[in-house]
Amino acid sequence: QTLDLPVSTWPDLPSIVLKNSQAYGNTLRNTRIYLPVHQSVSKSQLSDAAKRLLHLSLSGWKLKLITSRDEWRELWLDCYPKSLPQTWEYGTAKAIAEGWQVKRLLVTNQKNSPIALFQVLEKRFSFLGGVARINQGPLMICKKIDNGNCLALKAISVLTQAMKEQKWWMLQIAPLLPPNNQVKTTLESLGYRRQKNSPMDSALLSLENDEEALLMSFNGKWRNTLRKGQKLGVTVKVDKGAYEYFDLLLSFYNKQQLEKNYNGTSEKMLRAMRASQSKDFSFNLLLAFDGEEKSESSLMGVLVSLEFGEYSQYLIGATNEKGKRSQANSVLLWEAICDSKRKRCKWFDVGGLAENTPMGIAKFKKGLNPKPYTVVGEWRKWF
């Protein structure tokens, strides 16, 4: 009545259900409302009704600014799944390396229960307000099962309604949500438009099995390249925290970027992430050498992985010509996976596996037989 909508409940529940509501729990009558649809109702009318219902369902939901690292950590540890761009340390690194302002927000429901976390990157422009970007969020606090991503979409709706209050005239979000019709339709109804940039899909490798079983789950040709590299004498040094060989990494990686003409992760960002390490966020450097000598002349390849929570993620990898011939890339990746498993990580993210991934790199990553995941992409809304 408040919204002037002709809603109804499920009309034909059997009498045994109606008489024993406690035994049957949440029935359709108690958990669903229905709008009559017929040929005289237009698409715009249905859309307007949906918006009003969404607004009503968000009554009492709030955004809370989190400034305490301890408070954020306590909530973040309960989130699943997690993503690299939504870690406190990654946000700090973006502020150091690229000048973003970081805002961390908690969404609570009408009972003041924590629902989701957003780490927002902002850039302000004097009195004009600012722009905001959210990558691979929100993170869902998993005290409730989010069937159909309803809670995540509500969290995005709460954030969207707060654009004026936050003084954002543009909000760009790459949700950590699948590209199904419900997600796309909800984002469109909130005024977002899909951006035509590269997809952010990737794949996860479960680290639950022992190392032998894990290796045997890989493609046979991939295992052969690994064994070839091991026989050719490729040795790997694991530099946890990159405290020992960080300058060697930068020198080698910058040289490979110049020779092969690709951008990759900037030196500023690498330095900032290394400087932002904590007990929940580790910057791990692996170096492949030709034999036991550990010097610039014997260095054949490098790999950086980042550990956060129960996840480890491949960030960068590079090999020179000698490293390619010696299959140093396979030896490095296998050692990175084993190192993550020994540190009790449950998942290894291959760090990007989408339709625009170069064929050679995609084939290399697919050889691990990881489980691919697809996300809905990047969306933008102007206020």
GROMACS .gro file of C-alpha atoms in nm:
model
  383
    1GLN     CA    1   0.000   0.000   0.000
    2THR     CA    2   0.279   0.243   0.085
    3LEU     CA    3   0.427   0.200  -0.262
    4ASP     CA    4   0.092   0.172  -0.438
    5LEU     CA    5   0.178  -0.172  -0.576
    6PRO     CA    6  -0.080  -0.451  -0.615
    7VAL     CA    7   0.131  -0.726  -0.457
    8SER     CA    8   0.003  -1.067  -0.353
    9THR     CA    9   0.138  -1.375  -0.177
   10TRP     CA   10   0.153  -1.733  -0.298
   11PRO     CA   11  -0.218  -1.826  -0.307
   12ASP     CA   12  -0.240  -2.204  -0.322
   13LEU     CA   13  -0.036  -2.357  -0.042
   14PRO     CA   14  -0.192  -2.681   0.083
   15SER     CA   15  -0.375  -2.666   0.413
   16ILE     CA   16  -0.121  -2.899   0.579
   17VAL     CA   17   0.147  -2.635   0.522
   18LEU     CA   18  -0.068  -2.347   0.639
   19LYS     CA   19  -0.164  -2.531   0.960
   20ASN     CA   20   0.195  -2.632   1.042
   21SER     CA   21   0.399  -2.325   0.953
   22GLN     CA   22   0.656  -2.394   1.225
   23ALA     CA   23   0.728  -2.741   1.091
   24TYR     CA   24   0.764  -2.621   0.732
   25GLY     CA   25   0.973  -2.312   0.811
   26ASN     CA   26   0.996  -2.030   0.557
   27THR     CA   27   0.731  -2.109   0.301
   28LEU     CA   28   0.680  -1.929  -0.026
   29ARG     CA   29   0.397  -1.733   0.135
   30ASN     CA   30   0.633  -1.590   0.397
   31THR     CA   31   0.934  -1.523   0.176
   32ARG     CA   32   0.796  -1.408  -0.160
   33ILE     CA   33   0.569  -1.139  -0.296
   34TYR     CA   34   0.426  -1.137  -0.646
   35LEU     CA   35   0.327  -0.867  -0.894
   36PRO     CA   36   0.045  -0.942  -1.141
   37VAL     CA   37   0.169  -0.930  -1.501
   38HIS     CA   38  -0.049  -0.908  -1.811
   39GLN     CA   39  -0.039  -0.753  -2.156
   40SER     CA   40  -0.142  -0.407  -2.039
   41VAL     CA   41   0.160  -0.372  -1.808
   42SER     CA   42   0.457  -0.215  -1.986
   43LYS     CA   43   0.825  -0.295  -1.933
   44SER     CA   44   0.885   0.053  -1.790
   45GLN     CA   45   0.603   0.007  -1.538
   46LEU     CA   46   0.752  -0.324  -1.424
   47SER     CA   47   1.095  -0.161  -1.399
   48ASP     CA   48   0.953   0.125  -1.193
   49ALA     CA   49   0.778  -0.120  -0.961
   50ALA     CA   50   1.100  -0.318  -0.917
   51LYS     CA   51   1.290  -0.002  -0.823
   52ARG     CA   52   1.031   0.093  -0.563
   53LEU     CA   53   1.039  -0.255  -0.415
   54LEU     CA   54   1.418  -0.248  -0.402
   55HIS     CA   55   1.409   0.089  -0.226
   56LEU     CA   56   1.164  -0.051   0.029
   57SER     CA   57   1.374  -0.366   0.083
   58LEU     CA   58   1.678  -0.149   0.163
   59SER     CA   59   1.504   0.040   0.442
   60GLY     CA   60   1.740   0.042   0.738
   61TRP     CA   61   2.045  -0.069   0.537
   62LYS     CA   62   2.345   0.158   0.593
   63LEU     CA   63   2.701   0.235   0.493
   64LYS     CA   64   2.964   0.268   0.763
   65LEU     CA   65   3.311   0.411   0.710
   66ILE     CA   66   3.588   0.189   0.846
   67THR     CA   67   3.914   0.357   0.940
   68SER     CA   68   4.051   0.097   1.181
   69ARG     CA   69   4.270  -0.167   1.023
   70ASP     CA   70   4.185  -0.410   1.304
   71GLU     CA   71   3.811  -0.367   1.246
   72TRP     CA   72   3.853  -0.417   0.872
   73ARG     CA   73   4.070  -0.726   0.928
   74GLU     CA   74   3.821  -0.887   1.163
   75LEU     CA   75   3.546  -0.854   0.903
   76TRP     CA   76   3.771  -0.933   0.604
   77LEU     CA   77   3.880  -1.265   0.752
   78ASP     CA   78   3.516  -1.380   0.745
   79CYS     CA   79   3.471  -1.291   0.377
   80TYR     CA   80   3.452  -1.550   0.101
   81PRO     CA   81   3.556  -1.536  -0.172
   82LYS     CA   82   3.836  -1.282  -0.135
   83SER     CA   83   4.001  -1.080  -0.410
   84LEU     CA   84   4.338  -0.908  -0.436
   85PRO     CA   85   4.206  -0.555  -0.513
   86GLN     CA   86   3.988  -0.568  -0.200
   87THR     CA   87   4.277  -0.626   0.040
   88TRP     CA   88   4.376  -0.343   0.275
   89GLU     CA   89   4.738  -0.371   0.160
   90TYR     CA   90   4.655  -0.346  -0.210
   91GLY     CA   91   4.453  -0.031  -0.145
   92THR     CA   92   4.746   0.115   0.049
   93ALA     CA   93   4.979   0.031  -0.241
   94LYS     CA   94   4.748   0.203  -0.493
   95ALA     CA   95   4.752   0.514  -0.273
   96ILE     CA   96   5.133   0.514  -0.253
   97ALA     CA   97   5.202   0.432  -0.619
   98GLU     CA   98   4.919   0.606  -0.804
   99GLY     CA   99   4.782   0.874  -0.573
  100TRP     CA  100   4.438   0.724  -0.511
  101GLN     CA  101   4.252   0.801  -0.191
  102VAL     CA  102   4.121   0.486  -0.026
  103LYS     CA  103   3.782   0.461   0.141
  104ARG     CA  104   3.674   0.140   0.314
  105LEU     CA  105   3.302   0.087   0.369
  106LEU     CA  106   3.086  -0.168   0.549
  107VAL     CA  107   2.727  -0.239   0.445
  108THR     CA  108   2.490  -0.339   0.725
  109ASN     CA  109   2.128  -0.451   0.701
  110GLN     CA  110   1.819  -0.337   0.892
  111LYS     CA  111   1.930  -0.547   1.193
  112ASN     CA  112   2.272  -0.379   1.187
  113SER     CA  113   2.432  -0.709   1.087
  114PRO     CA  114   2.746  -0.680   0.868
  115ILE     CA  115   2.678  -0.789   0.510
  116ALA     CA  116   2.956  -0.675   0.277
  117LEU     CA  117   3.281  -0.481   0.246
  118PHE     CA  118   3.383  -0.234  -0.024
  119GLN     CA  119   3.731  -0.092  -0.073
  120VAL     CA  120   3.682   0.218  -0.288
  121LEU     CA  121   3.953   0.409  -0.473
  122GLU     CA  122   3.873   0.779  -0.508
  123LYS     CA  123   4.014   1.078  -0.690
  124ARG     CA  124   3.886   1.419  -0.585
  125PHE     CA  125   3.876   1.732  -0.798
  126SER     CA  126   3.853   2.045  -0.582
  127PHE     CA  127   3.488   2.143  -0.525
  128LEU     CA  128   3.362   1.935  -0.816
  129GLY     CA  129   3.345   1.611  -0.620
  130GLY     CA  130   3.523   1.302  -0.739
  131VAL     CA  131   3.527   0.973  -0.920
  132ALA     CA  132   3.534   0.634  -0.753
  133ARG     CA  133   3.637   0.288  -0.861
  134ILE     CA  134   3.572  -0.053  -0.705
  135ASN     CA  135   3.755  -0.356  -0.840
  136GLN     CA  136   3.635  -0.711  -0.765
  137GLY     CA  137   3.399  -0.618  -0.487
  138PRO     CA  138   3.198  -0.633  -0.277
  139LEU     CA  139   3.340  -0.898  -0.047
  140MET     CA  140   3.059  -1.086   0.121
  141ILE     CA  141   3.073  -1.156   0.494
  142CYS     CA  142   2.966  -1.516   0.490
  143LYS     CA  143   2.745  -1.553   0.792
  144LYS     CA  144   2.457  -1.595   0.550
  145ILE     CA  145   2.441  -1.783   0.222
  146ASP     CA  146   2.393  -1.535  -0.060
  147ASN     CA  147   2.160  -1.736  -0.282
  148GLY     CA  148   2.138  -1.579  -0.626
  149ASN     CA  149   2.379  -1.300  -0.526
  150CYS     CA  150   2.082  -1.108  -0.379
  151LEU     CA  151   2.278  -0.972  -0.081
  152ALA     CA  152   2.569  -0.862  -0.301
  153LEU     CA  153   2.333  -0.679  -0.536
  154LYS     CA  154   2.163  -0.513  -0.239
  155ALA     CA  155   2.504  -0.402  -0.112
  156ILE     CA  156   2.579  -0.247  -0.453
  157SER     CA  157   2.237  -0.078  -0.444
  158VAL     CA  158   2.311   0.074  -0.102
  159LEU     CA  159   2.643   0.206  -0.229
  160THR     CA  160   2.482   0.344  -0.544
  161GLN     CA  161   2.217   0.530  -0.345
  162ALA     CA  162   2.498   0.693  -0.147
  163MET     CA  163   2.669   0.847  -0.452
  164LYS     CA  164   2.538   1.195  -0.377
  165GLU     CA  165   2.630   1.171  -0.010
  166GLN     CA  166   2.980   1.050  -0.104
  167LYS     CA  167   3.009   1.333  -0.362
  168TRP     CA  168   3.089   1.097  -0.649
  169TRP     CA  169   2.979   1.209  -0.992
  170MET     CA  170   3.107   0.886  -1.146
  171LEU     CA  171   3.125   0.537  -0.997
  172GLN     CA  172   3.290   0.251  -1.184
  173ILE     CA  173   3.259  -0.099  -1.045
  174ALA     CA  174   3.384  -0.440  -1.152
  175PRO     CA  175   3.172  -0.665  -0.928
  176LEU     CA  176   3.300  -1.002  -0.812
  177LEU     CA  177   2.979  -1.152  -0.953
  178PRO     CA  178   2.894  -1.389  -1.240
  179PRO     CA  179   2.760  -1.254  -1.571
  180ASN     CA  180   2.409  -1.396  -1.531
  181ASN     CA  181   2.089  -1.222  -1.631
  182GLN     CA  182   1.988  -1.121  -1.278
  183VAL     CA  183   2.320  -0.946  -1.213
  184LYS     CA  184   2.321  -0.766  -1.547
  185THR     CA  185   1.955  -0.662  -1.521
  186THR     CA  186   2.000  -0.528  -1.167
  187LEU     CA  187   2.308  -0.326  -1.260
  188GLU     CA  188   2.126  -0.180  -1.561
  189SER     CA  189   1.824  -0.093  -1.347
  190LEU     CA  190   2.056   0.095  -1.110
  191GLY     CA  191   2.180   0.306  -1.400
  192TYR     CA  192   2.510   0.131  -1.477
  193ARG     CA  193   2.635   0.073  -1.829
  194ARG     CA  194   2.874  -0.204  -1.931
  195GLN     CA  195   3.222  -0.086  -2.036
  196LYS     CA  196   3.389  -0.227  -2.346
  197ASN     CA  197   3.719  -0.310  -2.183
  198SER     CA  198   3.902  -0.637  -2.141
  199PRO     CA  199   3.731  -0.914  -1.942
  200MET     CA  200   3.865  -0.989  -1.595
  201ASP     CA  201   3.809  -1.364  -1.599
  202SER     CA  202   4.061  -1.601  -1.445
  203ALA     CA  203   4.087  -1.953  -1.299
  204LEU     CA  204   4.149  -2.112  -0.961
  205LEU     CA  205   4.359  -2.413  -0.879
  206SER     CA  206   4.260  -2.602  -0.564
  207LEU     CA  207   4.555  -2.680  -0.338
  208GLU     CA  208   4.375  -2.940  -0.124
  209ASN     CA  209   4.549  -3.249  -0.271
  210ASP     CA  210   4.906  -3.347  -0.191
  211GLU     CA  211   5.181  -3.234  -0.429
  212GLU     CA  212   5.196  -3.562  -0.621
  213ALA     CA  213   4.820  -3.571  -0.680
  214LEU     CA  214   4.824  -3.203  -0.771
  215LEU     CA  215   5.099  -3.258  -1.027
  216MET     CA  216   4.917  -3.555  -1.179
  217SER     CA  217   4.608  -3.338  -1.227
  218PHE     CA  218   4.799  -3.121  -1.474
  219ASN     CA  219   4.806  -3.174  -1.848
  220GLY     CA  220   5.063  -3.438  -1.950
  221LYS     CA  221   5.250  -3.202  -2.182
  222TRP     CA  222   5.273  -2.944  -1.903
  223ARG     CA  223   5.428  -3.202  -1.670
  224ASN     CA  224   5.679  -3.292  -1.940
  225THR     CA  225   5.796  -2.930  -1.973
  226LEU     CA  226   5.838  -2.914  -1.596
  227ARG     CA  227   6.046  -3.232  -1.589
  228LYS     CA  228   6.256  -3.106  -1.879
  229GLY     CA  229   6.333  -2.784  -1.690
  230GLN     CA  230   6.425  -2.978  -1.377
  231LYS     CA  231   6.656  -3.208  -1.575
  232LEU     CA  232   6.825  -2.910  -1.741
  233GLY     CA  233   6.931  -2.787  -1.398
  234VAL     CA  234   6.693  -2.496  -1.342
  235THR     CA  235   6.707  -2.408  -0.971
  236VAL     CA  236   6.460  -2.181  -0.795
  237LYS     CA  237   6.526  -1.944  -0.508
  238VAL     CA  238   6.220  -1.841  -0.304
  239ASP     CA  239   6.268  -1.493  -0.159
  240LYS     CA  240   5.976  -1.451   0.083
  241GLY     CA  241   5.899  -1.081   0.114
  242ALA     CA  242   6.148  -1.001  -0.165
  243TYR     CA  243   6.396  -0.862   0.087
  244GLU     CA  244   6.704  -1.018  -0.070
  245TYR     CA  245   6.669  -1.004  -0.449
  246PHE     CA  246   6.415  -0.726  -0.509
  247ASP     CA  247   6.657  -0.504  -0.706
  248LEU     CA  248   6.750  -0.801  -0.923
  249LEU     CA  249   6.379  -0.856  -0.994
  250LEU     CA  250   6.333  -0.493  -1.102
  251SER     CA  251   6.638  -0.497  -1.325
  252PHE     CA  252   6.538  -0.820  -1.496
  253TYR     CA  253   6.167  -0.734  -1.528
  254ASN     CA  254   6.231  -0.383  -1.666
  255LYS     CA  255   6.469  -0.528  -1.924
  256GLN     CA  256   6.210  -0.784  -2.035
  257GLN     CA  257   5.941  -0.514  -2.059
  258LEU     CA  258   6.161  -0.305  -2.286
  259GLU     CA  259   6.270  -0.595  -2.505
  260LYS     CA  260   5.922  -0.738  -2.548
  261ASN     CA  261   5.734  -0.406  -2.547
  262TYR     CA  262   5.470  -0.471  -2.283
  263ASN     CA  263   5.361  -0.266  -1.983
  264GLY     CA  264   5.277  -0.511  -1.705
  265THR     CA  265   5.281  -0.403  -1.340
  266SER     CA  266   5.466  -0.076  -1.284
  267GLU     CA  267   5.782  -0.053  -1.077
  268LYS     CA  268   5.607   0.194  -0.846
  269MET     CA  269   5.328  -0.055  -0.780
  270LEU     CA  270   5.572  -0.341  -0.720
  271ARG     CA  271   5.762  -0.129  -0.469
  272ALA     CA  272   5.441  -0.019  -0.297
  273MET     CA  273   5.302  -0.372  -0.263
  274ARG     CA  274   5.631  -0.497  -0.125
  275ALA     CA  275   5.631  -0.210   0.128
  276SER     CA  276   5.270  -0.283   0.231
  277GLN     CA  277   5.321  -0.641   0.349
  278SER     CA  278   5.155  -0.767   0.666
  279LYS     CA  279   5.072  -1.094   0.837
  280ASP     CA  280   4.775  -1.124   0.598
  281PHE     CA  281   4.950  -1.011   0.280
  282SER     CA  282   5.280  -1.146   0.151
  283PHE     CA  283   5.486  -1.046  -0.154
  284ASN     CA  284   5.675  -1.355  -0.271
  285LEU     CA  285   5.955  -1.350  -0.525
  286LEU     CA  286   6.081  -1.662  -0.703
  287LEU     CA  287   6.393  -1.655  -0.921
  288ALA     CA  288   6.511  -1.921  -1.165
  289PHE     CA  289   6.886  -1.963  -1.202
  290ASP     CA  290   7.102  -2.173  -1.432
  291GLY     CA  291   7.257  -2.404  -1.175
  292GLU     CA  292   7.348  -2.316  -0.820
  293GLU     CA  293   7.509  -1.977  -0.889
  294LYS     CA  294   7.272  -1.694  -0.796
  295SER     CA  295   7.379  -1.393  -0.996
  296GLU     CA  296   7.244  -1.160  -1.263
  297SER     CA  297   7.431  -1.350  -1.534
  298SER     CA  298   7.276  -1.685  -1.434
  299LEU     CA  299   6.923  -1.549  -1.383
  300MET     CA  300   6.678  -1.695  -1.637
  301GLY     CA  301   6.338  -1.590  -1.504
  302VAL     CA  302   6.134  -1.435  -1.226
  303LEU     CA  303   5.784  -1.482  -1.083
  304VAL     CA  304   5.593  -1.283  -0.821
  305SER     CA  305   5.295  -1.424  -0.632
  306LEU     CA  306   5.087  -1.249  -0.368
  307GLU     CA  307   4.936  -1.429  -0.070
  308PHE     CA  308   4.626  -1.297   0.105
  309GLY     CA  309   4.411  -1.499   0.339
  310GLU     CA  310   4.360  -1.848   0.197
  311TYR     CA  311   4.454  -1.732  -0.154
  312SER     CA  312   4.774  -1.701  -0.352
  313GLN     CA  313   4.773  -1.519  -0.686
  314TYR     CA  314   5.016  -1.514  -0.975
  315LEU     CA  315   5.107  -1.149  -1.040
  316ILE     CA  316   5.397  -1.133  -1.286
  317GLY     CA  317   5.631  -1.374  -1.460
  318ALA     CA  318   5.909  -1.323  -1.712
  319THR     CA  319   6.187  -1.533  -1.866
  320ASN     CA  320   6.471  -1.452  -2.102
  321GLU     CA  321   6.559  -1.658  -2.410
  322LYS     CA  322   6.773  -1.901  -2.214
  323GLY     CA  323   6.493  -1.939  -1.962
  324LYS     CA  324   6.244  -2.021  -2.238
  325ARG     CA  325   6.470  -2.292  -2.379
  326SER     CA  326   6.517  -2.437  -2.031
  327GLN     CA  327   6.142  -2.430  -1.945
  328ALA     CA  328   6.216  -2.201  -1.648
  329ASN     CA  329   5.859  -2.067  -1.658
  330SER     CA  330   5.715  -2.411  -1.577
  331VAL     CA  331   5.964  -2.472  -1.297
  332LEU     CA  332   5.893  -2.128  -1.148
  333LEU     CA  333   5.515  -2.171  -1.158
  334TRP     CA  334   5.529  -2.519  -1.005
  335GLU     CA  335   5.752  -2.394  -0.723
  336ALA     CA  336   5.516  -2.099  -0.665
  337ILE     CA  337   5.219  -2.338  -0.639
  338CYS     CA  338   5.405  -2.571  -0.400
  339ASP     CA  339   5.525  -2.277  -0.190
  340SER     CA  340   5.166  -2.149  -0.160
  341LYS     CA  341   5.041  -2.492  -0.059
  342ARG     CA  342   5.310  -2.526   0.210
  343LYS     CA  343   5.196  -2.193   0.351
  344ARG     CA  344   4.845  -2.339   0.385
  345CYS     CA  345   4.682  -2.146   0.103
  346LYS     CA  346   4.372  -2.322  -0.028
  347TRP     CA  347   4.355  -2.163  -0.371
  348PHE     CA  348   4.602  -2.050  -0.638
  349ASP     CA  349   4.467  -1.792  -0.882
  350VAL     CA  350   4.644  -1.806  -1.218
  351GLY     CA  351   4.612  -1.428  -1.246
  352GLY     CA  352   4.396  -1.380  -1.552
  353LEU     CA  353   4.260  -1.624  -1.810
  354ALA     CA  354   4.018  -1.453  -2.045
  355GLU     CA  355   3.934  -1.441  -2.413
  356ASN     CA  356   4.192  -1.165  -2.469
  357THR     CA  357   4.476  -1.354  -2.294
  358PRO     CA  358   4.753  -1.416  -2.550
  359MET     CA  359   4.730  -1.767  -2.691
  360GLY     CA  360   5.067  -1.886  -2.561
  361ILE     CA  361   5.005  -1.761  -2.207
  362ALA     CA  362   4.651  -1.901  -2.206
  363LYS     CA  363   4.775  -2.243  -2.318
  364PHE     CA  364   5.043  -2.238  -2.047
  365LYS     CA  365   4.792  -2.157  -1.771
  366LYS     CA  366   4.527  -2.399  -1.899
  367GLY     CA  367   4.786  -2.676  -1.873
  368LEU     CA  368   4.729  -2.666  -1.496
  369ASN     CA  369   4.362  -2.760  -1.552
  370PRO     CA  370   4.242  -2.489  -1.312
  371LYS     CA  371   3.873  -2.417  -1.263
  372PRO     CA  372   3.784  -2.109  -1.471
  373TYR     CA  373   3.561  -1.835  -1.335
  374THR     CA  374   3.386  -1.559  -1.526
  375VAL     CA  375   3.284  -1.222  -1.385
  376VAL     CA  376   3.032  -0.970  -1.508
  377GLY     CA  377   3.289  -0.710  -1.619
  378GLU     CA  378   3.324  -0.338  -1.552
  379TRP     CA  379   3.024  -0.106  -1.522
  380ARG     CA  380   2.998   0.273  -1.497
  381LYS     CA  381   2.733   0.508  -1.360
  382TRP     CA  382   2.722   0.888  -1.385
  383PHE     CA  383   2.538   1.080  -1.116
   0.00000   0.00000   0.00000
